[in-house]
mmCIF file of C-alpha atoms and ligand atoms in Angstrom:
data_model
loop_
_atom_site.group_PDB
_atom_site.id
_atom_site.type_symbol
_atom_site.label_atom_id
_atom_site.label_comp_id
_atom_site.label_asym_id
_atom_site.label_seq_id
_atom_site.Cartn_x
_atom_site.Cartn_y
_atom_site.Cartn_z
ATOM 1 C CA MET A 1 -9.957 23.413 59.224
ATOM 2 C CA ASP A 2 -12.670 21.126 60.930
ATOM 3 C CA THR A 3 -14.943 23.986 61.538
ATOM 4 C CA ALA A 4 -15.211 25.508 57.874
ATOM 5 C CA LEU A 5 -15.411 21.815 56.558
ATOM 6 C CA SER A 6 -18.088 21.118 58.592
ATOM 7 C CA HIS A 7 -19.939 23.650 56.767
ATOM 8 C CA HIS A 8 -18.916 22.566 53.490
ATOM 9 C CA THR A 9 -20.292 18.799 54.244
ATOM 10 C CA ARG A 10 -23.232 19.980 55.969
ATOM 11 C CA SER A 11 -23.485 16.492 57.498
ATOM 12 C CA ALA A 12 -24.061 17.212 61.205
ATOM 13 C CA VAL A 13 -22.233 13.996 62.061
ATOM 14 C CA THR A 14 -20.590 13.906 65.693
ATOM 15 C CA PRO A 15 -17.423 12.014 66.853
ATOM 16 C CA ASP A 16 -19.832 9.607 68.432
ATOM 17 C CA ASP A 17 -21.655 9.134 65.151
ATOM 18 C CA THR A 18 -18.445 8.137 63.420
ATOM 19 C CA ALA A 19 -17.118 5.961 66.332
ATOM 20 C CA ARG A 20 -20.641 3.994 66.195
ATOM 21 C CA LEU A 21 -20.292 3.700 62.361
ATOM 22 C CA ALA A 22 -16.702 2.406 62.723
ATOM 23 C CA ALA A 23 -17.642 -0.066 65.255
ATOM 24 C CA ARG A 24 -20.349 -1.418 62.753
ATOM 25 C CA ILE A 25 -17.673 -1.552 59.943
ATOM 26 C CA GLU A 26 -15.046 -3.176 62.230
ATOM 27 C CA GLN A 27 -17.718 -5.823 63.028
ATOM 28 C CA ARG A 28 -18.454 -6.501 59.568
ATOM 29 C CA LEU A 29 -14.896 -6.673 58.624
ATOM 30 C CA ARG A 30 -14.134 -9.206 61.477
ATOM 31 C CA ALA A 31 -17.041 -11.245 60.208
ATOM 32 C CA ALA A 32 -15.761 -11.093 56.426
ATOM 33 C CA ASP A 33 -14.840 -14.533 54.508
ATOM 34 C CA ARG A 34 -12.280 -12.628 52.412
ATOM 35 C CA LEU A 35 -10.480 -9.343 52.777
ATOM 36 C CA LEU A 36 -7.965 -7.743 50.277
ATOM 37 C CA LEU A 37 -5.608 -7.073 53.175
ATOM 38 C CA PRO A 38 -4.914 -8.853 56.365
ATOM 39 C CA LEU A 39 -7.523 -7.836 58.847
ATOM 40 C CA ASP A 40 -5.260 -5.864 61.164
ATOM 41 C CA GLU A 41 -4.197 -3.659 58.074
ATOM 42 C CA GLU A 42 -7.852 -3.012 57.440
ATOM 43 C CA LEU A 43 -8.670 -2.218 60.998
ATOM 44 C CA GLN A 44 -5.705 0.271 60.847
ATOM 45 C CA LEU A 45 -7.037 1.825 57.757
ATOM 46 C CA LEU A 46 -10.350 2.151 59.176
ATOM 47 C CA SER A 47 -9.065 3.707 62.184
ATOM 48 C CA GLU A 48 -6.791 6.404 60.098
ATOM 49 C CA LEU A 49 -9.960 7.007 57.925
ATOM 50 C CA GLN A 50 -11.424 8.597 60.976
ATOM 51 C CA GLU A 51 -8.433 11.226 61.595
ATOM 52 C CA PHE A 52 -9.094 13.445 58.462
ATOM 53 C CA ASP A 53 -12.431 15.186 57.166
ATOM 54 C CA LEU A 54 -12.132 13.634 53.692
ATOM 55 C CA GLY A 55 -11.863 10.301 55.149
ATOM 56 C CA ARG A 56 -14.589 10.759 57.683
ATOM 57 C CA PHE A 57 -16.797 12.258 54.852
ATOM 58 C CA LEU A 58 -16.141 8.990 52.587
ATOM 59 C CA LEU A 59 -17.010 6.765 55.797
ATOM 60 C CA HIS A 60 -20.466 8.457 56.081
ATOM 61 C CA ASN A 61 -21.480 9.191 52.311
ATOM 62 C CA GLU A 62 -21.659 6.917 49.098
ATOM 63 C CA GLY A 63 -19.076 9.172 47.183
ATOM 64 C CA LEU A 64 -17.746 12.591 46.782
ATOM 65 C CA ASN A 65 -20.108 15.702 46.896
ATOM 66 C CA GLY A 66 -19.390 18.922 44.944
ATOM 67 C CA TYR A 67 -17.160 20.294 47.719
ATOM 68 C CA TRP A 68 -15.037 17.263 48.025
ATOM 69 C CA THR A 69 -14.855 16.581 44.312
ATOM 70 C CA SER A 70 -13.369 20.107 43.944
ATOM 71 C CA TYR A 71 -11.085 19.586 46.769
ATOM 72 C CA VAL A 72 -9.505 16.228 45.015
ATOM 73 C CA PHE A 73 -9.462 18.068 41.721
ATOM 74 C CA GLY A 74 -7.750 21.255 43.117
ATOM 75 C CA HIS A 75 -5.087 19.557 45.184
ATOM 76 C CA GLN A 76 -1.618 20.121 44.031
ATOM 77 C CA PRO A 77 1.683 18.530 44.958
ATOM 78 C CA GLY A 78 3.020 20.022 48.008
ATOM 79 C CA ASP A 79 -0.396 21.232 49.353
ATOM 80 C CA PRO A 80 -0.870 20.777 52.942
ATOM 81 C CA VAL A 81 -2.811 17.506 54.068
ATOM 82 C CA ALA A 82 -4.104 16.598 57.392
ATOM 83 C CA THR A 83 -2.446 12.828 57.660
ATOM 84 C CA GLU A 84 -0.440 10.642 55.625
ATOM 85 C CA LEU A 85 -3.246 8.371 54.511
ATOM 86 C CA GLU A 86 -5.013 11.609 53.033
ATOM 87 C CA ARG A 87 -1.928 12.267 51.285
ATOM 88 C CA TRP A 88 -1.754 8.747 49.726
ATOM 89 C CA MET A 89 -5.370 9.099 48.678
ATOM 90 C CA LEU A 90 -4.846 12.290 47.105
ATOM 91 C CA THR A 91 -1.605 11.362 45.365
ATOM 92 C CA ARG A 92 -1.412 7.501 44.925
ATOM 93 C CA SER A 93 -4.874 5.991 44.994
ATOM 94 C CA LEU A 94 -7.460 5.906 41.867
ATOM 95 C CA LEU A 95 -8.346 9.690 42.792
ATOM 96 C CA PRO A 96 -5.521 11.132 41.097
ATOM 97 C CA GLY A 97 -6.798 9.442 37.574
ATOM 98 C CA ILE A 98 -10.185 11.514 37.987
ATOM 99 C CA ARG A 99 -7.984 14.664 38.576
ATOM 100 C CA GLU A 100 -6.256 14.030 35.049
ATOM 101 C CA ARG A 101 -9.598 13.587 33.609
ATOM 102 C CA PHE A 102 -10.730 16.760 34.862
ATOM 103 C CA GLY A 103 -7.828 18.560 33.077
ATOM 104 C CA ARG A 104 -9.087 16.735 29.757
ATOM 105 C CA PHE A 105 -12.552 18.223 30.513
ATOM 106 C CA LYS A 106 -11.200 21.679 30.931
ATOM 107 C CA ALA A 107 -9.202 21.335 27.839
ATOM 108 C CA ALA A 108 -12.282 20.112 26.034
ATOM 109 C CA ILE A 109 -14.102 22.970 27.067
ATOM 110 C CA ALA A 110 -11.769 25.661 26.039
ATOM 111 C CA PRO A 111 -12.617 25.837 22.403
ATOM 112 C CA SER A 112 -16.299 26.632 23.395
ATOM 113 C CA VAL A 113 -15.060 29.743 25.316
ATOM 114 C CA THR A 114 -16.182 32.277 22.475
ATOM 115 C CA ASP A 115 -18.213 35.495 22.310
ATOM 116 C CA GLY A 116 -21.822 35.020 23.354
ATOM 117 C CA ALA A 117 -21.292 31.079 23.946
ATOM 118 C CA VAL A 118 -23.781 29.745 26.484
ATOM 119 C CA LEU A 119 -22.034 27.019 28.549
ATOM 120 C CA ALA A 120 -23.773 24.909 31.107
ATOM 121 C CA SER A 121 -22.547 22.272 33.612
ATOM 122 C CA VAL A 122 -24.926 19.631 34.901
ATOM 123 C CA PRO A 123 -24.412 18.472 37.678
ATOM 124 C CA CYS A 124 -22.315 21.660 38.493
ATOM 125 C CA GLY A 125 -20.770 20.930 41.993
ATOM 126 C CA LEU A 126 -18.708 23.909 42.290
ATOM 127 C CA MET A 127 -18.520 24.404 38.666
ATOM 128 C CA ASP A 128 -14.642 24.334 38.369
ATOM 129 C CA ASP A 129 -14.893 22.844 34.844
ATOM 130 C CA LEU A 130 -16.602 26.119 33.602
ATOM 131 C CA LEU A 131 -15.005 28.734 36.367
ATOM 132 C CA GLN A 132 -11.244 27.602 35.623
ATOM 133 C CA GLN A 133 -11.685 28.864 31.976
ATOM 134 C CA ASP A 134 -10.273 32.165 30.552
ATOM 135 C CA TYR A 135 -12.980 34.686 29.786
ATOM 136 C CA ARG A 136 -10.951 37.810 29.477
ATOM 137 C CA ASP A 137 -11.085 38.036 25.770
ATOM 138 C CA THR A 138 -14.734 37.253 25.294
ATOM 139 C CA THR A 139 -18.111 39.123 25.462
ATOM 140 C CA GLY A 140 -21.734 37.874 26.213
ATOM 141 C CA VAL A 141 -20.725 34.426 27.565
ATOM 142 C CA ARG A 142 -23.373 32.949 29.873
ATOM 143 C CA LEU A 143 -22.613 30.290 32.266
ATOM 144 C CA ILE A 144 -25.290 28.070 33.551
ATOM 145 C CA GLY A 145 -24.992 25.778 36.363
ATOM 146 C CA VAL A 146 -27.327 23.239 38.023
ATOM 147 C CA ASP A 147 -27.099 20.807 40.897
ATOM 148 C CA ILE A 148 -29.654 19.004 43.231
ATOM 149 C CA ASP A 149 -27.558 20.105 46.123
ATOM 150 C CA PRO A 150 -28.379 23.634 47.445
ATOM 151 C CA GLU A 151 -24.839 23.627 49.378
ATOM 152 C CA SER A 152 -22.915 22.714 46.095
ATOM 153 C CA VAL A 153 -24.890 25.664 44.354
ATOM 154 C CA ASP A 154 -24.217 28.230 47.074
ATOM 155 C CA LEU A 155 -20.334 27.122 47.040
ATOM 156 C CA ALA A 156 -20.576 27.495 43.248
ATOM 157 C CA ARG A 157 -21.889 31.004 43.653
ATOM 158 C CA GLU A 158 -18.901 31.746 46.349
ATOM 159 C CA ASN A 159 -16.478 30.073 43.323
ATOM 160 C CA ALA A 160 -17.789 32.501 40.634
ATOM 161 C CA ALA A 161 -17.739 35.511 42.904
ATOM 162 C CA GLU A 162 -14.182 34.768 43.991
ATOM 163 C CA ARG A 163 -13.141 34.503 40.303
ATOM 164 C CA GLY A 164 -14.811 37.738 39.400
ATOM 165 C CA LEU A 165 -17.253 35.711 36.987
ATOM 166 C CA ALA A 166 -20.506 36.162 39.042
ATOM 167 C CA GLU A 167 -21.986 38.124 36.493
ATOM 168 C CA LEU A 168 -21.670 35.743 33.634
ATOM 169 C CA CYS A 169 -23.308 32.910 35.802
ATOM 170 C CA GLU A 170 -26.672 31.660 36.566
ATOM 171 C CA PHE A 171 -27.307 28.916 39.086
ATOM 172 C CA HIS A 172 -30.411 26.626 39.587
ATOM 173 C CA VAL A 173 -30.980 24.094 42.435
ATOM 174 C CA GLY A 174 -32.632 21.367 40.207
ATOM 175 C CA ASP A 175 -32.828 17.663 39.065
ATOM 176 C CA ALA A 176 -30.654 16.997 35.807
ATOM 177 C CA TRP A 177 -33.610 14.867 34.739
ATOM 178 C CA ARG A 178 -35.846 18.120 34.704
ATOM 179 C CA LEU A 179 -33.613 20.637 33.408
ATOM 180 C CA ASP A 180 -35.445 23.691 32.367
ATOM 181 C CA LEU A 181 -33.322 24.364 29.165
ATOM 182 C CA ASP A 182 -34.511 24.563 25.713
ATOM 183 C CA ALA A 183 -31.870 24.514 22.680
ATOM 184 C CA GLU A 184 -29.873 26.923 24.780
ATOM 185 C CA ALA A 185 -26.575 25.651 25.347
ATOM 186 C CA ASP A 186 -23.667 25.748 22.866
ATOM 187 C CA LEU A 187 -21.732 23.149 25.289
ATOM 188 C CA LEU A 188 -23.121 21.200 28.285
ATOM 189 C CA THR A 189 -20.713 19.306 30.430
ATOM 190 C CA SER A 190 -21.434 16.538 32.815
ATOM 191 C CA ASN A 191 -19.233 14.630 35.143
ATOM 192 C CA GLY A 192 -19.958 12.496 38.136
ATOM 193 C CA LEU A 193 -23.796 11.693 37.857
ATOM 194 C CA ASN A 194 -24.488 8.918 35.089
ATOM 195 C CA MET A 195 -22.273 6.411 37.439
ATOM 196 C CA TYR A 196 -24.849 6.869 40.172
ATOM 197 C CA GLU A 197 -27.825 5.589 37.828
ATOM 198 C CA SER A 198 -28.237 1.878 37.447
ATOM 199 C CA ASP A 199 -30.957 1.871 35.021
ATOM 200 C CA PRO A 200 -30.002 2.481 31.408
ATOM 201 C CA GLU A 201 -33.480 3.759 30.407
ATOM 202 C CA ARG A 202 -33.095 6.450 32.954
ATOM 203 C CA LEU A 203 -29.751 7.410 31.353
ATOM 204 C CA VAL A 204 -31.238 7.648 28.144
ATOM 205 C CA GLU A 205 -33.620 9.882 29.710
ATOM 206 C CA LEU A 206 -30.868 11.861 31.299
ATOM 207 C CA TYR A 207 -29.148 12.293 27.843
ATOM 208 C CA ARG A 208 -32.380 13.377 26.244
ATOM 209 C CA ASN A 209 -32.445 16.150 28.979
ATOM 210 C CA PHE A 210 -28.964 17.007 27.938
ATOM 211 C CA ALA A 211 -29.940 17.165 24.251
ATOM 212 C CA ARG A 212 -32.843 19.195 24.796
ATOM 213 C CA ALA A 213 -30.886 21.753 26.531
ATOM 214 C CA LEU A 214 -28.373 21.886 23.632
ATOM 215 C CA ARG A 215 -28.998 24.042 20.664
ATOM 216 C CA PRO A 216 -28.677 21.927 17.227
ATOM 217 C CA GLY A 217 -25.080 21.444 16.719
ATOM 218 C CA GLY A 218 -24.198 22.052 20.439
ATOM 219 C CA ARG A 219 -21.661 19.806 22.163
ATOM 220 C CA LEU A 220 -21.990 17.234 25.144
ATOM 221 C CA LEU A 221 -18.905 16.220 27.396
ATOM 222 C CA VAL A 222 -19.789 13.310 29.472
ATOM 223 C CA SER A 223 -17.450 11.110 31.481
ATOM 224 C CA PHE A 224 -18.353 7.578 31.727
ATOM 225 C CA ILE A 225 -17.214 4.565 33.638
ATOM 226 C CA PRO A 226 -16.559 1.078 31.674
ATOM 227 C CA ALA A 227 -16.305 -2.079 33.885
ATOM 228 C CA PRO A 228 -12.965 -2.122 35.252
ATOM 229 C CA PRO A 229 -10.459 -5.401 34.901
ATOM 230 C CA ALA A 230 -10.978 -8.367 36.965
ATOM 231 C CA PRO A 231 -10.584 -7.869 40.579
ATOM 232 C CA PRO A 232 -7.399 -8.762 42.549
ATOM 233 C CA TRP A 233 -8.852 -11.920 43.616
ATOM 234 C CA ALA A 234 -9.673 -13.366 40.372
ATOM 235 C CA GLU A 235 -7.330 -15.989 39.220
ATOM 236 C CA ALA A 236 -6.417 -14.221 35.861
ATOM 237 C CA GLY A 237 -6.157 -10.690 34.870
ATOM 238 C CA TRP A 238 -4.473 -9.269 37.884
ATOM 239 C CA PRO A 239 -2.996 -6.661 37.760
ATOM 240 C CA GLY A 240 -3.151 -7.263 33.748
ATOM 241 C CA GLY A 241 -5.675 -4.640 32.564
ATOM 242 C CA TRP A 242 -5.126 -2.309 35.633
ATOM 243 C CA ALA A 243 -1.694 -1.060 33.927
ATOM 244 C CA LYS A 244 -3.904 1.627 32.086
ATOM 245 C CA TYR A 245 -5.016 3.142 35.402
ATOM 246 C CA GLY A 246 -1.279 4.111 36.073
ATOM 247 C CA ILE A 247 -1.323 2.719 39.671
ATOM 248 C CA GLN A 248 0.919 0.478 41.448
ATOM 249 C CA ASP A 249 -0.287 -2.989 42.544
ATOM 250 C CA ALA A 250 0.043 -2.324 46.174
ATOM 251 C CA ASP A 251 -1.703 0.850 46.060
ATOM 252 C CA LEU A 252 -4.575 -0.627 43.774
ATOM 253 C CA LEU A 253 -4.966 -3.107 46.589
ATOM 254 C CA ARG A 254 -5.074 -0.349 49.291
ATOM 255 C CA ASP A 255 -7.514 1.546 47.134
ATOM 256 C CA MET A 256 -9.700 -1.464 47.015
ATOM 257 C CA ALA A 257 -9.618 -2.572 50.349
ATOM 258 C CA ILE A 258 -10.626 1.028 51.342
ATOM 259 C CA PHE A 259 -13.408 1.477 48.618
ATOM 260 C CA GLY A 260 -14.574 -1.955 48.700
ATOM 261 C CA ASP A 261 -14.183 -3.833 51.981
ATOM 262 C CA ILE A 262 -14.369 -0.918 54.207
ATOM 263 C CA LEU A 263 -16.401 1.729 52.435
ATOM 264 C CA GLN A 264 -18.472 -0.866 50.415
ATOM 265 C CA ALA A 265 -19.157 1.951 48.070
ATOM 266 C CA LYS A 266 -21.905 0.631 45.551
ATOM 267 C CA TYR A 267 -22.336 3.895 43.683
ATOM 268 C CA LEU A 268 -20.495 2.651 40.518
ATOM 269 C CA ASN A 269 -22.609 1.625 37.666
ATOM 270 C CA PHE A 270 -20.357 0.909 34.481
ATOM 271 C CA THR A 271 -21.213 1.672 30.795
ATOM 272 C CA GLY A 272 -19.176 0.427 27.990
ATOM 273 C CA GLU A 273 -18.271 2.448 24.891
ATOM 274 C CA GLN A 274 -20.924 0.727 22.685
ATOM 275 C CA GLU A 275 -23.299 1.157 25.230
ATOM 276 C CA ILE A 276 -23.075 4.807 25.781
ATOM 277 C CA ARG A 277 -22.844 5.423 22.032
ATOM 278 C CA SER A 278 -26.063 3.778 21.603
ATOM 279 C CA GLN A 279 -27.650 5.673 24.608
ATOM 280 C CA LEU A 280 -26.574 8.965 23.232
ATOM 281 C CA SER A 281 -27.821 8.013 19.907
ATOM 282 C CA ARG A 282 -31.181 7.170 21.251
ATOM 283 C CA ALA A 283 -31.107 10.670 22.926
ATOM 284 C CA GLY A 284 -30.692 12.437 19.619
ATOM 285 C CA LEU A 285 -26.754 12.859 20.150
ATOM 286 C CA VAL A 286 -24.034 11.628 17.720
ATOM 287 C CA VAL A 287 -20.563 10.757 19.377
ATOM 288 C CA THR A 288 -17.869 12.548 17.651
ATOM 289 C CA ASP A 289 -14.876 11.392 19.817
ATOM 290 C CA ILE A 290 -13.984 9.545 22.954
ATOM 291 C CA SER A 291 -11.030 11.179 25.101
ATOM 292 C CA ARG A 292 -9.018 8.801 27.097
ATOM 293 C CA ASN A 293 -5.989 9.335 29.315
ATOM 294 C CA ALA A 294 -2.395 8.359 27.853
ATOM 295 C CA ARG A 295 -2.987 4.741 28.664
ATOM 296 C CA GLY A 296 -6.508 4.492 27.346
ATOM 297 C CA ALA A 297 -8.428 4.787 30.297
ATOM 298 C CA LEU A 298 -11.290 7.096 32.140
ATOM 299 C CA PRO A 299 -13.145 8.024 28.894
ATOM 300 C CA ILE A 300 -15.033 11.196 28.177
ATOM 301 C CA ALA A 301 -17.756 10.936 25.454
ATOM 302 C CA ILE A 302 -17.809 13.977 23.176
ATOM 303 C CA ALA A 303 -21.353 14.276 21.254
ATOM 304 C CA VAL A 304 -23.122 16.842 19.250
ATOM 305 C CA ARG A 305 -27.134 17.286 19.064
ATOM 306 C CA SER A 306 -27.889 16.018 15.727
ATOM 307 C CA ASN A 307 -30.900 18.392 14.733
HETATM 308 C C1 SAM B 401 -19.302 13.806 41.936
HETATM 309 S S1 SAM B 401 -20.074 15.553 41.878
HETATM 310 C C2 SAM B 401 -19.495 16.261 40.475
HETATM 311 C C3 SAM B 401 -19.594 17.626 40.528
HETATM 312 C C4 SAM B 401 -19.079 18.301 39.376
HETATM 313 N N1 SAM B 401 -19.734 17.849 37.849
HETATM 314 C C5 SAM B 401 -17.597 18.064 39.343
HETATM 315 O O1 SAM B 401 -17.056 17.513 38.410
HETATM 316 O O2 SAM B 401 -16.834 18.775 39.950
HETATM 317 C C6 SAM B 401 -21.667 14.965 41.793
HETATM 318 C C7 SAM B 401 -22.659 16.084 41.934
HETATM 319 O O3 SAM B 401 -24.036 15.584 41.505
HETATM 320 C C8 SAM B 401 -24.790 16.100 42.322
HETATM 321 N N2 SAM B 401 -26.266 15.503 41.928
HETATM 322 C C9 SAM B 401 -26.857 14.263 42.362
HETATM 323 N N3 SAM B 401 -27.829 14.013 41.788
HETATM 324 C C10 SAM B 401 -28.216 14.895 41.123
HETATM 325 C C11 SAM B 401 -29.374 15.362 40.358
HETATM 326 N N4 SAM B 401 -30.471 14.311 40.187
HETATM 327 N N5 SAM B 401 -29.522 16.433 39.345
HETATM 328 C C12 SAM B 401 -28.506 17.327 39.664
HETATM 329 N N6 SAM B 401 -27.515 17.274 40.281
HETATM 330 C C13 SAM B 401 -27.235 15.911 41.192
HETATM 331 C C14 SAM B 401 -24.369 16.253 43.541
HETATM 332 O O4 SAM B 401 -25.033 17.229 44.515
HETATM 333 C C15 SAM B 401 -22.992 16.639 43.272
HETATM 334 O O5 SAM B 401 -22.755 18.010 43.269
#
């Protein structure tokens, strides 16, 4: 498994690189004023993260790339896992929540699978959202995938070929802010990009690109992340508002210890519902619906190009 995955993560990291990084993180944890879990538990988690590919990828990177997103979304109960910590991450952390949201993306895409439809995914990653639809009773569908990462685009091509859908697809290595699509798409789906952008004006610019790519009346599906409830160390609100994420208190604490204390993941930029409605409106898109999980979390905005 390691050999195959080193291709998929393209990071030429050696065990020495990981050991050096872990030593730096250990130093930082030892010096921290406040940790969510006792120091020895956090050091144990740091050690266990080095024992599996997904854990090592997370240690070295600021989030999931196309390959690892697809891996998390594709995990089924009973699938083999490398270690117990990996099993926990795939089944009990906050990651299963984004898998559920991926299922809602697929369900929201399905009605657009019609004869002659042009469907785009930006950033496409491995393009599971479009490639896991049923095209057997349709003709003339065109699928467009755009991602800035050439490795993700290569893997999306392989994914399309494995599903017998290569002929419907075109892929472009490119920047979502510079899409070369003009009033072409009936649907554009976008998961996992806007949360990396901290400048709201740049988000409006991104959505203008999406609007331009859609034909008038075309639909945009875009996930967004509202600010989460108060963190566990806050006096009030713990676990309070977290119930809607469907995660046990101890699992949430562990998730936050890993992604906060240990990984210091800084890539999340939060956008509230009113904010994204206004950003999309400035980009020429009208929100028609917001899809949420059964408890009201993990939203996807559904919008149409207004003219
Ligand atoms: C979390 S993955 C999500 C992939 C896919 N949408 C999914 O849900 O499986 C984020 C993707 O964004 C891509 N990406 C990052 N910056 C980008 C940009 N400026 N333009 C296009 N793609 C970008 C990354 O290469 C990565 O494949």
